[in-house]
């Protein structure tokens, strides 16, 4: 019997900020809090589905994240590069990035920009394309979507229409109920990842200190 091919798609900043909001105080938690190990997350969601499909096999983990530019400073760029290299050193993990866009967040007395606020652009589109095209080209049997971004719903619908199974994964706490990604007309299985599972997945490596 052929294995059921499982692909994990990770909207990384959505996952990271979600962890901070559910399991910590995003205003006070250290900057490292919320980071996770994508390959370990892929293994976990594959295992969580074995009760209904014991032939599941993780075949890929794709991480989507904005890439810092010069306005973030060389240390942040180096931190990002080291983290991505560590992810891609793990089996089955690939990382897709797009450059961050920057908006002025502060000016000096002369009106010159001295602080910048980064923003991801195009990450959700990149991820949506991979989900939809992967389904069309039969690159997976099960797509696990780690994101709460409703902009991904059309891509999930395309995968379902192509006959693929789609599951979601999100952080969960009884004290912090969250809206999961829903697709009208479909009962999408959601993996609720509680604090115990977050502890298993979290990455406290300080890549900035290694820069």
Short mmCIF file of C-alpha atoms in Angstrom, two decimals:
data_model
loop_
_atom_site.label_atom_id
_atom_site.label_comp_id
_atom_site.label_asym_id
_atom_site.label_seq_id
_atom_site.Cartn_x
_atom_site.Cartn_y
_atom_site.Cartn_z
CA UNK A 1 0.00 0.00 0.00
CA UNK A 2 1.29 3.45 -0.92
CA UNK A 3 1.91 5.91 1.86
CA UNK A 4 -0.29 8.97 2.30
CA UNK A 5 1.93 11.93 1.43
CA UNK A 6 1.65 14.73 4.00
CA UNK A 7 2.92 18.25 3.24
CA UNK A 8 3.06 20.94 5.89
CA UNK A 9 2.72 24.60 4.86
CA UNK A 10 3.84 27.02 7.60
CA UNK A 11 2.92 30.72 7.68
CA UNK A 12 5.76 31.29 10.11
CA UNK A 13 5.03 34.75 11.47
CA UNK A 14 1.36 33.83 11.90
CA UNK A 15 2.45 30.78 13.88
CA UNK A 16 5.02 32.69 15.93
CA UNK A 17 2.74 35.57 16.86
CA UNK A 18 -0.07 33.11 17.61
CA UNK A 19 2.15 31.29 20.11
CA UNK A 20 3.03 34.57 21.81
CA UNK A 21 -0.63 35.53 22.10
CA UNK A 22 -1.84 32.14 23.39
CA UNK A 23 1.02 31.05 25.66
CA UNK A 24 2.74 34.29 26.62
CA UNK A 25 2.33 38.03 26.85
CA UNK A 26 3.28 39.46 23.42
CA UNK A 27 4.13 42.78 25.09
CA UNK A 28 6.44 41.35 27.74
CA UNK A 29 7.67 37.97 26.51
CA UNK A 30 11.31 37.93 25.34
CA UNK A 31 11.77 38.29 21.60
CA UNK A 32 12.73 34.62 21.25
CA UNK A 33 9.42 33.43 22.65
CA UNK A 34 7.13 31.92 20.01
CA UNK A 35 9.76 30.45 17.71
CA UNK A 36 9.28 26.80 16.79
CA UNK A 37 11.12 24.02 14.95
CA UNK A 38 9.27 23.51 11.63
CA UNK A 39 10.52 19.98 10.99
CA UNK A 40 9.38 18.87 14.44
CA UNK A 41 5.97 20.45 13.76
CA UNK A 42 5.73 18.45 10.53
CA UNK A 43 6.47 15.20 12.34
CA UNK A 44 3.90 16.03 15.02
CA UNK A 45 0.97 16.81 12.70
CA UNK A 46 1.78 13.71 10.67
CA UNK A 47 1.65 11.58 13.82
CA UNK A 48 -1.56 13.22 15.03
CA UNK A 49 -3.39 11.92 11.98
CA UNK A 50 -2.20 8.34 12.25
CA UNK A 51 -5.26 7.35 14.29
CA UNK A 52 -7.38 7.65 11.14
CA UNK A 53 -4.64 6.96 8.59
CA UNK A 54 -1.71 4.88 9.87
CA UNK A 55 0.04 5.08 6.48
CA UNK A 56 0.77 8.82 6.71
CA UNK A 57 4.28 9.89 5.77
CA UNK A 58 5.73 13.38 6.02
CA UNK A 59 7.10 14.30 2.58
CA UNK A 60 7.79 18.01 2.96
CA UNK A 61 7.71 21.07 5.20
CA UNK A 62 7.66 24.48 3.53
CA UNK A 63 8.13 27.59 5.65
CA UNK A 64 7.04 31.01 4.39
CA UNK A 65 8.54 34.14 5.95
CA UNK A 66 9.47 37.72 5.13
CA UNK A 67 13.19 38.34 4.60
CA UNK A 68 14.74 41.34 6.39
CA UNK A 69 16.58 43.95 4.37
CA UNK A 70 19.24 46.57 5.19
CA UNK A 71 16.75 48.70 7.15
CA UNK A 72 16.57 45.92 9.73
CA UNK A 73 20.32 46.12 10.23
CA UNK A 74 23.09 43.55 9.60
CA UNK A 75 22.56 41.71 12.89
CA UNK A 76 18.90 40.97 12.10
CA UNK A 77 19.83 39.89 8.59
CA UNK A 78 22.48 37.56 9.98
CA UNK A 79 20.07 36.19 12.58
CA UNK A 80 17.54 35.44 9.85
CA UNK A 81 20.12 33.72 7.65
CA UNK A 82 21.34 31.54 10.53
CA UNK A 83 17.82 30.51 11.49
CA UNK A 84 16.90 29.63 7.91
CA UNK A 85 20.12 27.63 7.52
CA UNK A 86 19.29 25.68 10.70
CA UNK A 87 15.78 24.93 9.42
CA UNK A 88 17.00 23.78 6.02
CA UNK A 89 19.60 21.52 7.61
CA UNK A 90 16.68 19.43 8.89
CA UNK A 91 15.21 16.69 6.68
CA UNK A 92 12.43 17.70 4.25
CA UNK A 93 12.42 21.41 5.19
CA UNK A 94 12.52 24.19 2.60
CA UNK A 95 12.08 27.93 3.16
CA UNK A 96 10.49 30.44 0.80
CA UNK A 97 10.93 34.14 1.47
CA UNK A 98 9.99 37.50 0.10
CA UNK A 99 11.67 40.77 1.08
CA UNK A 100 10.03 42.72 3.86
CA UNK A 101 8.63 46.12 3.02
CA UNK A 102 9.42 49.00 5.33
CA UNK A 103 7.28 51.93 6.45
CA UNK A 104 8.54 54.95 8.34
CA UNK A 105 7.94 54.51 12.07
CA UNK A 106 9.85 57.55 13.38
CA UNK A 107 11.52 60.75 12.23
CA UNK A 108 14.12 63.04 13.76
CA UNK A 109 13.70 66.78 14.34
CA UNK A 110 14.68 67.46 10.75
CA UNK A 111 11.98 65.16 9.44
CA UNK A 112 14.37 62.44 8.32
CA UNK A 113 13.29 58.82 8.73
CA UNK A 114 15.20 57.19 11.58
CA UNK A 115 13.01 54.19 12.43
CA UNK A 116 11.28 51.68 10.23
CA UNK A 117 8.41 49.22 10.68
CA UNK A 118 8.73 46.01 8.61
CA UNK A 119 5.73 44.36 6.99
CA UNK A 120 5.37 41.09 5.14
CA UNK A 121 3.99 41.36 1.62
CA UNK A 122 3.12 38.50 -0.69
CA UNK A 123 3.82 35.68 1.75
CA UNK A 124 0.17 34.58 1.86
CA UNK A 125 -0.02 34.66 -1.96
CA UNK A 126 3.14 32.56 -2.26
CA UNK A 127 1.81 30.02 0.20
CA UNK A 128 -1.63 29.93 -1.42
CA UNK A 129 -0.11 29.27 -4.84
CA UNK A 130 1.93 26.35 -3.52
CA UNK A 131 -1.12 24.80 -1.86
CA UNK A 132 -3.28 25.12 -4.97
CA UNK A 133 -0.61 24.16 -7.54
CA UNK A 134 0.62 21.29 -5.39
CA UNK A 135 -2.90 19.87 -5.31
CA UNK A 136 -3.34 20.32 -9.06
CA UNK A 137 0.00 18.65 -9.81
CA UNK A 138 -0.61 15.81 -7.32
CA UNK A 139 2.39 16.65 -5.17
CA UNK A 140 0.69 15.60 -1.94
CA UNK A 141 -2.32 13.73 -0.57
CA UNK A 142 -2.76 15.78 2.61
CA UNK A 143 -1.99 19.47 3.07
CA UNK A 144 -1.61 20.63 6.65
CA UNK A 145 -1.93 24.41 6.81
CA UNK A 146 -0.36 26.08 9.83
CA UNK A 147 -2.03 29.49 9.68
CA UNK A 148 -5.17 31.30 10.73
CA UNK A 149 -5.11 33.64 7.71
CA UNK A 150 -8.51 33.60 6.01
CA UNK A 151 -6.86 34.80 2.77
CA UNK A 152 -5.79 31.16 2.31
CA UNK A 153 -9.37 29.88 2.06
CA UNK A 154 -9.53 29.99 -1.78
CA UNK A 155 -6.34 27.92 -2.01
CA UNK A 156 -7.70 25.41 0.49
CA UNK A 157 -10.92 25.21 -1.52
CA UNK A 158 -8.88 24.54 -4.66
CA UNK A 159 -7.05 21.70 -2.91
CA UNK A 160 -10.31 20.19 -1.67
CA UNK A 161 -11.84 20.46 -5.13
CA UNK A 162 -8.81 18.58 -6.48
CA UNK A 163 -9.65 15.70 -4.15
CA UNK A 164 -6.99 16.40 -1.55
CA UNK A 165 -7.43 16.27 2.19
CA UNK A 166 -6.71 19.53 4.00
CA UNK A 167 -6.06 19.87 7.71
CA UNK A 168 -5.19 22.91 9.78
CA UNK A 169 -2.99 23.34 12.83
CA UNK A 170 -3.33 26.09 15.40
CA UNK A 171 -2.39 26.89 18.97
CA UNK A 172 -5.06 26.18 21.54
CA UNK A 173 -5.68 27.03 25.16
CA UNK A 174 -9.00 26.88 27.06
CA UNK A 175 -8.21 30.36 28.35
CA UNK A 176 -7.51 31.74 24.87
CA UNK A 177 -10.06 30.43 22.35
CA UNK A 178 -9.16 31.31 18.76
CA UNK A 179 -10.92 31.24 15.43
CA UNK A 180 -9.53 28.47 13.26
CA UNK A 181 -9.36 28.56 9.50
CA UNK A 182 -12.79 27.55 8.23
CA UNK A 183 -13.90 26.65 4.71
CA UNK A 184 -17.61 27.05 3.93
CA UNK A 185 -19.26 23.74 3.10
CA UNK A 186 -16.34 21.63 4.33
CA UNK A 187 -15.47 20.05 7.66
CA UNK A 188 -11.72 20.68 7.82
CA UNK A 189 -9.94 18.74 10.54
CA UNK A 190 -8.04 21.03 12.89
CA UNK A 191 -5.10 19.97 15.06
CA UNK A 192 -5.34 21.83 18.36
CA UNK A 193 -1.81 22.36 19.62
CA UNK A 194 -1.82 22.98 23.35
CA UNK A 195 0.90 24.31 25.64
CA UNK A 196 2.43 20.87 26.17
CA UNK A 197 2.87 20.49 22.42
CA UNK A 198 4.21 24.02 22.11
CA UNK A 199 6.86 23.13 24.72
CA UNK A 200 7.85 20.20 22.49
CA UNK A 201 8.07 22.42 19.38
CA UNK A 202 9.55 25.64 20.74
CA UNK A 203 13.00 26.86 19.73
CA UNK A 204 14.80 29.09 22.24
CA UNK A 205 18.05 29.29 20.28
CA UNK A 206 19.32 32.89 20.24
CA UNK A 207 20.54 33.23 16.66
CA UNK A 208 21.11 36.95 17.23
CA UNK A 209 23.71 36.14 19.88
CA UNK A 210 25.40 33.80 17.40
CA UNK A 211 25.64 36.57 14.78
#
